[in-house]
Short mmCIF file of C-alpha atoms in Angstrom, two decimals:
data_model
loop_
_atom_site.label_atom_id
_atom_site.label_comp_id
_atom_site.label_asym_id
_atom_site.label_seq_id
_atom_site.Cartn_x
_atom_site.Cartn_y
_atom_site.Cartn_z
CA MET K 1 18.58 20.76 23.02
CA LEU K 2 17.01 20.78 26.50
CA GLU K 3 19.30 23.51 27.76
CA ALA K 4 18.62 25.65 24.68
CA ILE K 5 14.85 25.45 25.24
CA TRP K 6 15.08 26.22 28.97
CA ILE K 7 17.45 29.14 28.48
CA ALA K 8 15.53 30.61 25.54
CA PHE K 9 12.14 30.50 27.30
CA ALA K 10 13.53 31.66 30.65
CA PHE K 11 15.45 34.61 29.18
CA THR K 12 12.64 35.73 26.85
CA LEU K 13 9.89 35.75 29.48
CA GLY K 14 12.21 36.87 32.27
CA PHE K 15 13.27 39.85 30.17
CA ALA K 16 9.65 40.60 29.25
CA VAL K 17 8.39 40.78 32.83
CA ARG K 18 11.41 42.81 33.86
CA ARG K 19 10.45 45.41 31.26
CA LEU K 20 7.06 45.53 32.97
CA GLY K 21 8.72 46.28 36.31
CA LEU K 22 8.05 42.83 37.77
CA PRO K 23 10.64 40.49 39.35
CA ASN K 24 12.40 38.10 36.96
CA LEU K 25 11.15 35.02 38.79
CA ILE K 26 7.59 35.67 37.59
CA GLY K 27 8.91 35.39 34.05
CA TYR K 28 10.62 32.11 34.89
CA LEU K 29 7.34 30.73 36.28
CA ALA K 30 5.56 31.83 33.10
CA ALA K 31 8.34 30.20 31.06
CA GLY K 32 7.70 26.91 32.83
CA PHE K 33 3.99 27.00 31.96
CA ALA K 34 4.85 28.03 28.39
CA ILE K 35 7.21 25.08 27.99
CA SER K 36 4.54 22.79 29.43
CA ALA K 37 2.00 24.11 26.91
CA ALA K 38 4.42 23.80 24.01
CA SER K 39 5.90 20.42 25.00
CA PRO K 40 3.86 18.43 22.39
CA TYR K 41 5.55 20.50 19.68
CA LEU K 42 9.03 20.54 21.23
CA SER K 43 9.50 16.74 21.38
CA LEU K 44 11.05 16.93 24.84
CA PRO K 45 12.55 13.64 26.06
CA GLU K 46 11.16 11.86 29.11
CA GLU K 47 14.26 12.62 31.18
CA ASN K 48 13.52 16.34 30.82
CA GLY K 49 11.65 16.51 34.12
CA LYS K 50 14.23 14.51 36.06
CA ILE K 51 17.12 16.69 34.91
CA LEU K 52 15.28 19.90 35.76
CA ASP K 53 14.18 18.48 39.13
CA HIS K 54 17.83 17.87 39.98
CA ILE K 55 18.92 21.35 38.92
CA ALA K 56 16.04 22.91 40.87
CA HIS K 57 16.95 20.89 43.96
CA LEU K 58 20.56 22.06 43.79
CA GLY K 59 19.34 25.65 43.55
CA VAL K 60 17.20 25.30 46.66
CA LEU K 61 20.09 23.71 48.58
CA LEU K 62 22.46 26.52 47.61
CA LEU K 63 19.88 29.14 48.54
CA LEU K 64 19.33 27.61 51.97
CA PHE K 65 23.09 27.28 52.47
CA THR K 66 23.63 30.97 51.73
CA VAL K 67 20.69 31.85 54.00
CA GLY K 68 22.39 29.84 56.72
CA LEU K 69 25.62 31.79 56.19
CA LYS K 70 23.73 34.95 57.19
CA LEU K 71 21.97 33.53 60.22
CA ARG K 72 22.70 33.96 63.90
CA LEU K 73 20.92 31.04 65.53
CA ARG K 74 20.88 32.72 68.92
CA ASN K 75 18.69 35.41 67.36
CA LEU K 76 16.16 32.84 66.13
CA VAL K 77 15.33 31.26 69.48
CA ARG K 78 12.94 34.06 70.39
CA PRO K 79 9.25 34.11 71.39
CA GLU K 80 8.08 35.95 68.28
CA VAL K 81 9.82 33.42 66.02
CA ILE K 82 8.82 30.15 67.67
CA GLY K 83 5.48 31.39 68.99
CA GLY K 84 4.57 33.27 65.81
CA GLY K 85 5.49 30.33 63.58
CA LEU K 86 3.67 27.67 65.58
CA LEU K 87 0.56 29.77 66.25
CA HIS K 88 0.20 30.82 62.62
CA PHE K 89 0.55 27.22 61.43
CA THR K 90 -1.99 25.97 63.98
CA VAL K 91 -4.59 28.69 63.33
CA SER K 92 -4.20 28.35 59.55
CA CYS K 93 -4.78 24.61 59.65
CA LEU K 94 -7.76 24.92 62.00
CA LEU K 95 -9.40 27.43 59.65
CA LEU K 96 -8.47 25.90 56.29
CA ALA K 97 -9.11 22.19 56.96
CA PRO K 98 -12.85 22.48 57.79
CA GLY K 99 -13.38 24.92 54.92
CA LEU K 100 -11.73 22.61 52.39
CA TYR K 101 -13.61 19.62 53.84
CA TRP K 102 -17.05 21.21 53.45
CA LEU K 103 -16.60 23.26 50.28
CA LEU K 104 -14.71 20.68 48.20
CA ASP K 105 -16.32 17.59 49.76
CA LEU K 106 -12.94 16.05 50.52
CA GLU K 107 -11.89 13.23 52.77
CA PRO K 108 -10.76 14.46 56.21
CA TYR K 109 -7.19 13.28 55.57
CA THR K 110 -7.03 15.05 52.19
CA ALA K 111 -8.49 18.27 53.61
CA GLY K 112 -6.04 18.18 56.52
CA MET K 113 -2.99 17.60 54.33
CA LEU K 114 -4.06 20.32 51.89
CA ALA K 115 -4.49 22.75 54.80
CA ILE K 116 -1.00 21.86 56.02
CA ALA K 117 0.49 22.35 52.54
CA LEU K 118 -1.18 25.78 52.23
CA ALA K 119 -0.17 26.90 55.72
CA PHE K 120 3.51 27.18 54.81
CA SER K 121 5.18 30.25 53.30
CA SER K 122 7.89 30.17 50.64
CA THR K 123 11.45 30.01 51.96
CA VAL K 124 12.78 30.50 48.43
CA LEU K 125 10.75 33.61 47.60
CA ALA K 126 11.07 35.27 51.02
CA ALA K 127 14.81 34.61 51.27
CA LYS K 128 15.36 35.81 47.70
CA ALA K 129 13.31 38.97 48.26
CA LEU K 130 15.02 39.78 51.56
CA ASP K 131 18.45 39.00 50.14
CA SER K 132 17.90 41.22 47.10
CA LYS K 133 17.06 44.11 49.46
CA ARG K 134 19.91 43.14 51.81
CA GLU K 135 17.50 42.72 54.69
CA LEU K 136 18.26 39.17 55.80
CA ARG K 137 20.02 40.52 58.88
CA ALA K 138 17.56 43.34 59.55
CA PHE K 139 15.22 42.69 62.45
CA HIS K 140 12.16 41.87 60.33
CA GLY K 141 14.32 39.73 58.01
CA ARG K 142 15.60 37.63 60.90
CA VAL K 143 12.06 37.16 62.24
CA ALA K 144 10.76 36.11 58.80
CA ILE K 145 13.58 33.62 58.19
CA GLY K 146 13.21 32.27 61.72
CA ILE K 147 9.49 31.62 61.20
CA LEU K 148 10.27 29.95 57.87
CA ILE K 149 12.76 27.64 59.58
CA VAL K 150 10.08 26.71 62.13
CA GLN K 151 7.70 25.96 59.24
CA ASP K 152 10.33 23.94 57.38
CA LEU K 153 10.93 21.81 60.44
CA ILE K 154 7.18 21.20 60.73
CA ALA K 155 7.12 20.24 57.04
CA LEU K 156 9.92 17.73 57.60
CA VAL K 157 7.97 16.11 60.43
CA VAL K 158 4.77 15.99 58.33
CA MET K 159 6.60 14.39 55.39
CA ALA K 160 8.23 11.82 57.64
CA ILE K 161 4.85 10.86 59.12
CA ALA K 162 3.06 10.85 55.73
CA SER K 163 5.72 8.71 54.04
CA GLY K 164 6.11 6.34 56.93
CA ASP K 165 9.89 6.80 56.82
CA THR K 166 11.85 7.52 59.96
CA PRO K 167 15.43 8.77 60.29
CA SER K 168 18.02 6.10 60.82
CA ALA K 169 19.91 5.72 64.07
CA TRP K 170 22.85 7.39 62.34
CA ALA K 171 20.87 10.62 62.33
CA LEU K 172 22.02 11.16 65.91
CA LEU K 173 25.44 11.97 64.44
CA ILE K 174 24.17 15.41 63.49
CA LEU K 175 24.51 16.33 67.17
CA LEU K 176 28.28 16.13 66.63
CA ILE K 177 28.27 18.65 63.76
CA PRO K 178 29.41 21.59 65.96
CA LEU K 179 32.62 19.62 66.62
CA LEU K 180 33.45 20.01 62.92
CA ARG K 181 33.51 23.80 63.15
CA PRO K 182 37.29 24.17 63.80
CA LEU K 183 38.13 21.91 60.84
CA ILE K 184 35.70 23.68 58.47
CA TYR K 185 36.93 27.09 59.65
CA ARG K 186 40.48 26.06 58.85
CA LEU K 187 39.49 24.82 55.40
CA LEU K 188 37.70 28.11 54.75
CA ASP K 189 40.73 30.11 55.89
CA GLN K 190 43.04 28.20 53.56
CA SER K 191 40.78 28.03 50.47
CA GLY K 192 41.92 31.36 49.03
CA HIS K 193 39.65 33.61 47.00
CA ASP K 194 39.29 31.68 43.74
CA GLU K 195 37.54 28.54 42.54
CA LEU K 196 38.62 26.54 45.61
CA LEU K 197 36.39 28.75 47.74
CA VAL K 198 33.45 28.06 45.41
CA LEU K 199 34.15 24.33 45.47
CA LEU K 200 34.29 24.34 49.27
CA GLY K 201 30.87 26.00 49.36
CA LEU K 202 29.45 23.43 46.94
CA LEU K 203 31.01 20.59 48.92
CA LEU K 204 29.46 21.76 52.20
CA ALA K 205 26.05 22.69 50.76
CA LEU K 206 25.43 19.81 48.35
CA VAL K 207 27.60 16.92 49.51
CA VAL K 208 28.28 17.12 53.25
CA GLY K 209 25.10 18.97 54.18
CA GLY K 210 22.62 17.92 51.48
CA GLN K 211 23.66 14.37 50.65
CA GLY K 212 24.97 13.72 54.15
CA PHE K 213 21.67 14.50 55.85
CA GLU K 214 19.71 12.63 53.19
CA SER K 215 21.80 9.50 53.71
CA VAL K 216 20.69 9.28 57.35
CA GLY K 217 17.02 9.86 56.58
CA LEU K 218 16.90 13.61 57.16
CA SER K 219 16.06 16.46 54.83
CA SER K 220 18.84 17.58 52.50
CA GLU K 221 17.41 21.12 52.76
CA LEU K 222 17.88 21.05 56.51
CA GLY K 223 21.45 19.84 56.03
CA ALA K 224 22.36 22.67 53.66
CA LEU K 225 20.86 25.22 56.04
CA ALA K 226 22.63 23.69 59.05
CA PHE K 227 26.09 23.79 57.45
CA GLY K 228 25.53 27.35 56.30
CA ALA K 229 24.58 28.36 59.84
CA LEU K 230 27.68 26.56 61.14
CA LEU K 231 29.84 29.06 59.23
CA ALA K 232 27.73 32.16 59.91
CA ASN K 233 30.14 33.61 62.47
CA HIS K 234 33.23 33.17 60.32
CA PRO K 235 34.74 36.46 59.01
CA ARG K 236 34.68 35.11 55.44
CA ALA K 237 31.04 33.95 55.50
CA THR K 238 29.94 36.92 53.38
CA GLU K 239 32.71 36.31 50.84
CA LEU K 240 31.69 32.65 50.57
CA SER K 241 28.06 33.66 50.05
CA ASN K 242 29.03 36.15 47.34
CA SER K 243 31.20 33.57 45.56
CA LEU K 244 28.19 31.22 45.25
CA TRP K 245 25.76 33.93 44.15
CA SER K 246 25.83 33.38 40.37
CA ILE K 247 25.62 29.57 40.63
CA LYS K 248 22.75 29.81 43.12
CA GLU K 249 20.81 32.26 40.91
CA LEU K 250 21.29 30.11 37.81
CA PHE K 251 20.07 26.91 39.49
CA LEU K 252 17.11 28.75 41.02
CA VAL K 253 15.93 29.56 37.50
CA GLY K 254 15.51 25.80 37.17
CA PHE K 255 13.43 25.75 40.34
CA PHE K 256 10.95 28.29 39.02
CA LEU K 257 10.84 26.61 35.60
CA GLN K 258 10.12 23.32 37.33
CA ILE K 259 7.08 24.74 39.14
CA GLY K 260 5.54 25.91 35.88
CA MET K 261 6.31 22.64 34.13
CA GLU K 262 4.30 20.53 36.58
CA GLY K 263 1.55 20.59 33.95
CA LEU K 264 -1.28 22.70 32.60
CA PRO K 265 -4.29 22.97 34.91
CA ASP K 266 -7.94 22.36 34.02
CA ARG K 267 -10.86 24.67 34.87
CA GLY K 268 -11.40 23.28 38.35
CA MET K 269 -7.72 23.62 39.22
CA ILE K 270 -7.71 27.23 38.02
CA ILE K 271 -10.75 28.08 40.16
CA PHE K 272 -9.11 26.45 43.19
CA ALA K 273 -5.89 28.43 42.66
CA LEU K 274 -7.77 31.72 42.20
CA VAL K 275 -9.80 31.21 45.39
CA MET K 276 -6.66 30.38 47.37
CA THR K 277 -4.97 33.47 45.93
CA LEU K 278 -7.93 35.63 47.00
CA LEU K 279 -7.51 34.25 50.53
CA LEU K 280 -3.80 35.13 50.53
CA PRO K 281 -4.24 38.54 52.26
CA LEU K 282 -5.74 36.75 55.26
CA LYS K 283 -2.46 34.88 55.64
CA GLY K 284 -0.50 38.12 55.83
CA ILE K 285 -3.03 39.75 58.17
CA LEU K 286 -2.81 36.81 60.55
CA PHE K 287 1.00 37.07 60.62
CA PHE K 288 0.73 40.82 61.25
CA LEU K 289 -1.71 40.44 64.16
CA LEU K 290 0.20 37.57 65.78
CA LEU K 291 3.49 39.49 65.66
CA LEU K 292 1.80 42.49 67.26
CA VAL K 293 0.76 40.15 70.09
CA PHE K 294 4.47 39.43 70.61
CA LYS K 295 5.07 43.20 71.04
CA LEU K 296 6.64 43.92 67.67
CA ARG K 297 5.97 47.37 66.33
CA SER K 298 3.70 47.71 63.33
CA ARG K 299 6.55 48.27 60.86
CA SER K 300 8.41 45.06 61.70
CA ALA K 301 5.15 43.09 61.88
CA PHE K 302 4.04 44.50 58.51
CA LEU K 303 7.34 43.85 56.68
CA THR K 304 7.64 40.36 58.18
CA GLY K 305 4.04 39.47 57.38
CA LEU K 306 4.31 40.79 53.83
CA SER K 307 7.41 38.70 53.10
CA LEU K 308 5.49 35.61 54.30
CA THR K 309 2.30 36.33 52.34
CA ASN K 310 2.69 33.55 49.79
CA TYR K 311 2.41 29.80 49.51
CA SER K 312 5.36 27.48 49.81
CA GLU K 313 7.36 25.16 47.61
CA PHE K 314 7.40 22.90 50.66
CA GLY K 315 3.66 22.52 50.10
CA LEU K 316 4.51 20.88 46.78
CA ILE K 317 7.03 18.63 48.49
CA VAL K 318 4.45 17.61 51.11
CA ALA K 319 1.90 17.02 48.32
CA SER K 320 4.37 14.88 46.35
CA VAL K 321 4.52 12.55 49.35
CA ALA K 322 0.92 12.64 50.59
CA LEU K 323 -1.27 14.08 47.78
CA PRO K 324 0.36 13.56 44.35
CA GLN K 325 -2.99 14.18 42.58
CA TRP K 326 -2.98 17.76 43.94
CA LEU K 327 0.45 18.75 42.61
CA VAL K 328 -0.77 20.72 39.58
CA PRO K 329 -3.39 22.88 41.37
CA LEU K 330 -0.95 23.53 44.19
CA ALA K 331 1.76 24.46 41.68
CA LEU K 332 -0.60 26.97 40.04
CA THR K 333 -1.60 28.31 43.48
CA LEU K 334 2.06 28.72 44.35
CA ALA K 335 2.77 30.49 41.04
CA LEU K 336 -0.14 32.92 41.48
CA SER K 337 0.94 33.66 45.05
CA PHE K 338 4.40 34.53 43.75
CA VAL K 339 2.85 36.84 41.14
CA VAL K 340 1.03 38.67 43.95
CA SER K 341 3.73 38.56 46.61
CA ALA K 342 6.85 39.44 44.63
CA PRO K 343 5.70 42.90 43.45
CA LEU K 344 4.30 43.71 46.91
CA ASN K 345 7.63 42.86 48.52
CA HIS K 346 9.36 45.07 45.98
CA ILE K 347 7.36 48.08 47.22
CA ALA K 348 7.15 47.00 50.87
CA HIS K 349 8.78 50.12 52.34
CA PRO K 350 6.85 52.71 50.29
CA LEU K 351 3.67 50.75 51.06
CA TYR K 352 4.29 51.01 54.78
CA GLU K 353 5.05 54.71 54.34
CA ARG K 354 1.44 55.12 53.19
CA LEU K 355 -0.18 52.79 55.74
CA GLY K 356 2.09 53.36 58.74
CA ALA K 357 -0.02 55.99 60.50
CA ARG K 358 -3.06 53.68 60.60
CA LEU K 359 -1.13 50.54 61.44
CA ARG K 360 0.71 52.14 64.37
CA ARG K 361 -2.61 52.53 66.18
CA LEU K 362 -2.70 48.73 66.56
CA GLU K 363 0.64 48.50 68.39
CA ARG K 364 0.77 47.36 71.98
CA ASP K 365 1.91 49.83 74.62
CA SER K 366 5.11 47.93 75.38
CA TRP K 367 7.70 47.72 72.60
CA HIS K 368 9.94 44.86 71.67
CA PRO K 369 13.43 45.04 73.25
CA ASP K 370 15.08 45.09 69.81
CA GLU K 371 13.11 48.17 68.86
CA VAL K 372 13.49 50.55 71.79
CA PRO K 373 13.73 54.15 70.47
CA VAL K 374 17.27 55.50 70.50
CA SER K 375 18.74 58.63 72.05
CA LEU K 376 21.55 60.31 70.15
CA GLY K 377 23.28 61.51 73.31
CA ASP K 378 26.01 64.13 72.85
CA ALA K 379 27.23 62.81 69.47
CA GLN K 380 28.51 65.25 66.84
CA ILE K 381 28.60 62.75 63.94
CA ILE K 382 26.36 59.79 63.16
CA VAL K 383 27.63 56.86 61.11
CA MET K 384 24.67 54.91 59.71
CA GLY K 385 25.59 51.36 58.70
CA MET K 386 28.57 49.61 60.27
CA GLY K 387 29.91 47.34 57.58
CA ARG K 388 33.51 47.64 56.42
CA THR K 389 33.07 51.14 55.01
CA GLY K 390 31.17 52.46 58.01
CA THR K 391 33.59 50.91 60.48
CA ALA K 392 36.60 52.42 58.68
CA ALA K 393 34.93 55.86 58.66
CA TYR K 394 34.02 55.55 62.35
CA ASP K 395 37.55 54.57 63.43
CA ARG K 396 39.16 57.35 61.38
CA LEU K 397 36.81 60.03 62.76
CA GLN K 398 37.22 58.72 66.30
CA SER K 399 41.00 58.99 66.00
CA GLN K 400 40.49 62.67 65.15
CA GLY K 401 38.68 63.29 68.43
CA TYR K 402 35.07 63.63 67.29
CA ARG K 403 32.16 62.35 69.39
CA LEU K 404 30.52 59.59 67.38
CA LEU K 405 27.41 57.46 67.41
CA ALA K 406 26.97 54.50 65.07
CA LEU K 407 23.61 53.00 64.09
CA ASP K 408 22.93 49.61 62.51
CA SER K 409 19.84 47.43 61.97
CA ASP K 410 21.68 44.14 62.57
CA PRO K 411 21.72 43.28 66.30
CA GLY K 412 24.60 40.88 65.67
CA LYS K 413 26.75 43.71 64.33
CA VAL K 414 25.66 45.93 67.19
CA ASP K 415 26.86 43.34 69.73
CA LYS K 416 30.18 42.91 67.90
CA HIS K 417 30.91 46.64 67.80
CA LEU K 418 29.85 47.13 71.42
CA LYS K 419 32.39 44.50 72.45
CA ALA K 420 35.01 46.36 70.39
CA GLY K 421 34.28 49.52 72.41
CA ARG K 422 32.41 51.49 69.77
CA ASN K 423 29.39 53.66 70.62
CA ILE K 424 26.63 51.98 68.63
CA LEU K 425 22.87 51.50 68.92
CA PHE K 426 20.30 49.36 67.16
CA ALA K 427 18.15 51.37 64.72
CA ASP K 428 16.71 50.93 61.26
CA ALA K 429 17.07 54.02 59.08
CA GLU K 430 14.08 52.95 56.96
CA ASP K 431 11.77 52.93 60.00
CA GLN K 432 9.40 55.93 60.10
CA ALA K 433 9.12 55.72 63.89
CA PHE K 434 12.90 56.14 64.25
CA TRP K 435 12.76 59.54 62.58
CA ALA K 436 9.60 60.77 64.30
CA GLY K 437 10.53 63.48 66.82
CA LEU K 438 14.27 62.71 66.56
CA ASP K 439 16.34 65.54 68.04
CA MET K 440 19.20 66.25 65.62
CA SER K 441 20.15 69.63 67.09
CA GLY K 442 23.55 68.45 68.33
CA ILE K 443 24.48 66.56 65.15
CA ARG K 444 26.78 68.32 62.69
CA SER K 445 27.32 65.57 60.12
CA VAL K 446 25.91 62.20 59.05
CA VAL K 447 27.79 59.44 57.19
CA LEU K 448 25.49 57.17 55.16
CA SER K 449 27.38 53.88 54.81
CA MET K 450 24.53 51.37 54.55
CA SER K 451 24.87 48.74 51.83
CA ASP K 452 21.43 49.38 50.32
CA SER K 453 21.08 52.47 48.12
CA GLU K 454 17.36 52.80 48.91
CA ALA K 455 18.18 53.04 52.62
CA LYS K 456 20.58 55.90 51.87
CA ILE K 457 18.01 57.71 49.76
CA ILE K 458 15.29 57.35 52.43
CA SER K 459 17.71 58.48 55.15
CA ALA K 460 18.81 61.57 53.21
CA LYS K 461 15.18 62.52 52.54
CA LYS K 462 14.15 61.99 56.16
CA LEU K 463 17.10 63.98 57.49
CA ARG K 464 16.26 66.97 55.31
CA ALA K 465 12.51 66.64 55.96
CA ASN K 466 13.21 66.78 59.71
CA GLY K 467 15.08 70.05 59.28
CA PHE K 468 18.65 68.75 59.46
CA THR K 469 20.94 71.33 57.82
CA GLY K 470 24.30 69.68 58.54
CA TYR K 471 26.63 67.83 56.18
CA ILE K 472 25.47 64.49 54.72
CA VAL K 473 28.08 62.34 53.01
CA SER K 474 27.50 58.95 51.38
CA HIS K 475 29.15 56.43 49.08
CA SER K 476 27.93 54.34 46.17
CA LEU K 477 29.25 51.87 43.63
CA TYR K 478 27.25 53.30 40.74
CA GLU K 479 26.94 56.82 39.35
CA ASP K 480 23.16 56.68 38.79
CA GLU K 481 22.62 55.67 42.43
CA ALA K 482 24.99 58.43 43.57
CA ASN K 483 22.93 60.99 41.64
CA ARG K 484 19.73 59.78 43.32
CA ILE K 485 21.29 59.98 46.79
CA ASP K 486 22.50 63.52 46.09
CA ALA K 487 19.05 64.47 44.81
CA ALA K 488 17.54 63.12 48.03
CA GLY K 489 19.59 65.58 50.08
CA ALA K 490 23.18 64.37 50.46
CA ASN K 491 25.89 67.03 50.11
CA ARG K 492 28.32 64.59 48.50
CA THR K 493 28.20 60.97 47.38
CA TYR K 494 31.55 59.39 46.62
CA LEU K 495 31.92 56.66 44.04
CA THR K 496 33.64 53.95 46.06
CA MET K 497 35.84 52.49 43.34
CA ASN K 498 36.83 55.92 42.02
CA GLU K 499 37.87 57.02 45.49
CA ALA K 500 39.86 53.82 46.00
CA GLY K 501 41.75 54.51 42.77
CA THR K 502 42.34 58.15 43.75
CA SER K 503 43.66 57.06 47.15
CA LEU K 504 46.07 54.61 45.53
CA ALA K 505 47.30 57.33 43.19
CA GLU K 506 47.87 59.70 46.12
CA HIS K 507 50.02 57.08 47.87
CA VAL K 508 52.09 56.65 44.71
CA GLY K 509 52.38 60.42 44.29
CA HIS K 510 53.57 60.83 47.87
CA TYR K 511 56.22 58.16 47.32
CA MET K 512 57.42 59.83 44.12
CA LEU K 513 57.76 63.21 45.86
CA GLU K 514 59.09 62.11 49.23
CA GLY K 515 60.94 58.96 48.23
CA LYS K 516 59.26 56.85 50.91
CA PRO K 517 55.85 55.20 51.40
CA GLU K 518 53.17 57.23 53.18
CA ALA K 519 52.40 55.93 56.66
#
């Protein structure tokens, strides 16, 4: 009965908001409030909340585990991440606490804890938005996730102080976690590609990481993230993340339902949530300005700040420990911030396209080392995006004697390919500044092999707008996306699976004619 109600409400409202062009999660939040409003007529049992809380918690753990799988911790220990996170938290609290104290006539402790709860940004929403756009490893994605990790660690400290609980002495054992890497790597290597791989991911995220950290007095969320990060450098980390995708998405529906089902707010709670939502742009502006101070260019600062312009589920967790009477207004505030933030993140790149000229005037003279403008050198062909497809294309063209340059927006990939001897530079194809004044006169062809179709479309448009008349070739999984890439300016977009089947048929045909396998 419970499952039928949750699924029916979640699907109906999720489908409805999708038809309106909004992200599904807004529908799930609305479904939670709808269930809460209808609960007197649905005769829901008392254990309803506990079951959903557990499902939601599992969803958050799996999300953080998969985020960890895509992290490179060495890229997070950077001034803009630590400095930006700590400064934003400090300034936010210093501004919010006195305002809440005077305007709402609160006790100093209550005003301070509310300010802390509202200073955080949503790890779930930001990670989901960045993951859906495949930008977790892009420069602005890494900065955003890094700042969120800093905030999550602050939240853990605040909760520990507010609850009076302290980690047990056994918590020191987490320092030995890196010693487990060889064993976990071996298990991952030998788990195959079926349900054992999924079970290994669940074991590490929920049992070893989540329950293990919780048993020694630490956050289960931190444990899931830590074990994901432990596997980030493994070649099969992406496959493990993909294998958990459906389970993670399903459990996260429970998380968004749970937020809405905290209860229906009264008039005062609604006014509080609306005022906090109206103040939300100030949160994003502060992130933007602070990141400019750390020498980021306006595009990275804008995209990072926009992904963090929301309130956090960790605020609810902090409130559950320190301010349980504020859970419902904070839940409504969180829901409204998601309603505002999710659509804005969906149009983040087009939005910057419109505002970029004005925002670039605020940049500092010196640029961030990760964003130094590139020179194309004497290359004849550019390969944009160095995943498996791009790497295969690069190696094949290089073997034919062409002069190549590869571009990728993931510094970790850039380092890996540089060590392998490939000519590669850091650059983001969706960055306006990359294309401005770019000399393409020596380039004869461009291979678009990025994973995101929007990046290919933007790149094709920019290439043609800059006067490039050479050959542009791309690939896509879906015919409708291929048509859009061609319309943007590509000469040819291959359907990946069709080409794989054609290639297999050619090998068979060669064998049938020649009587031996093709080399």
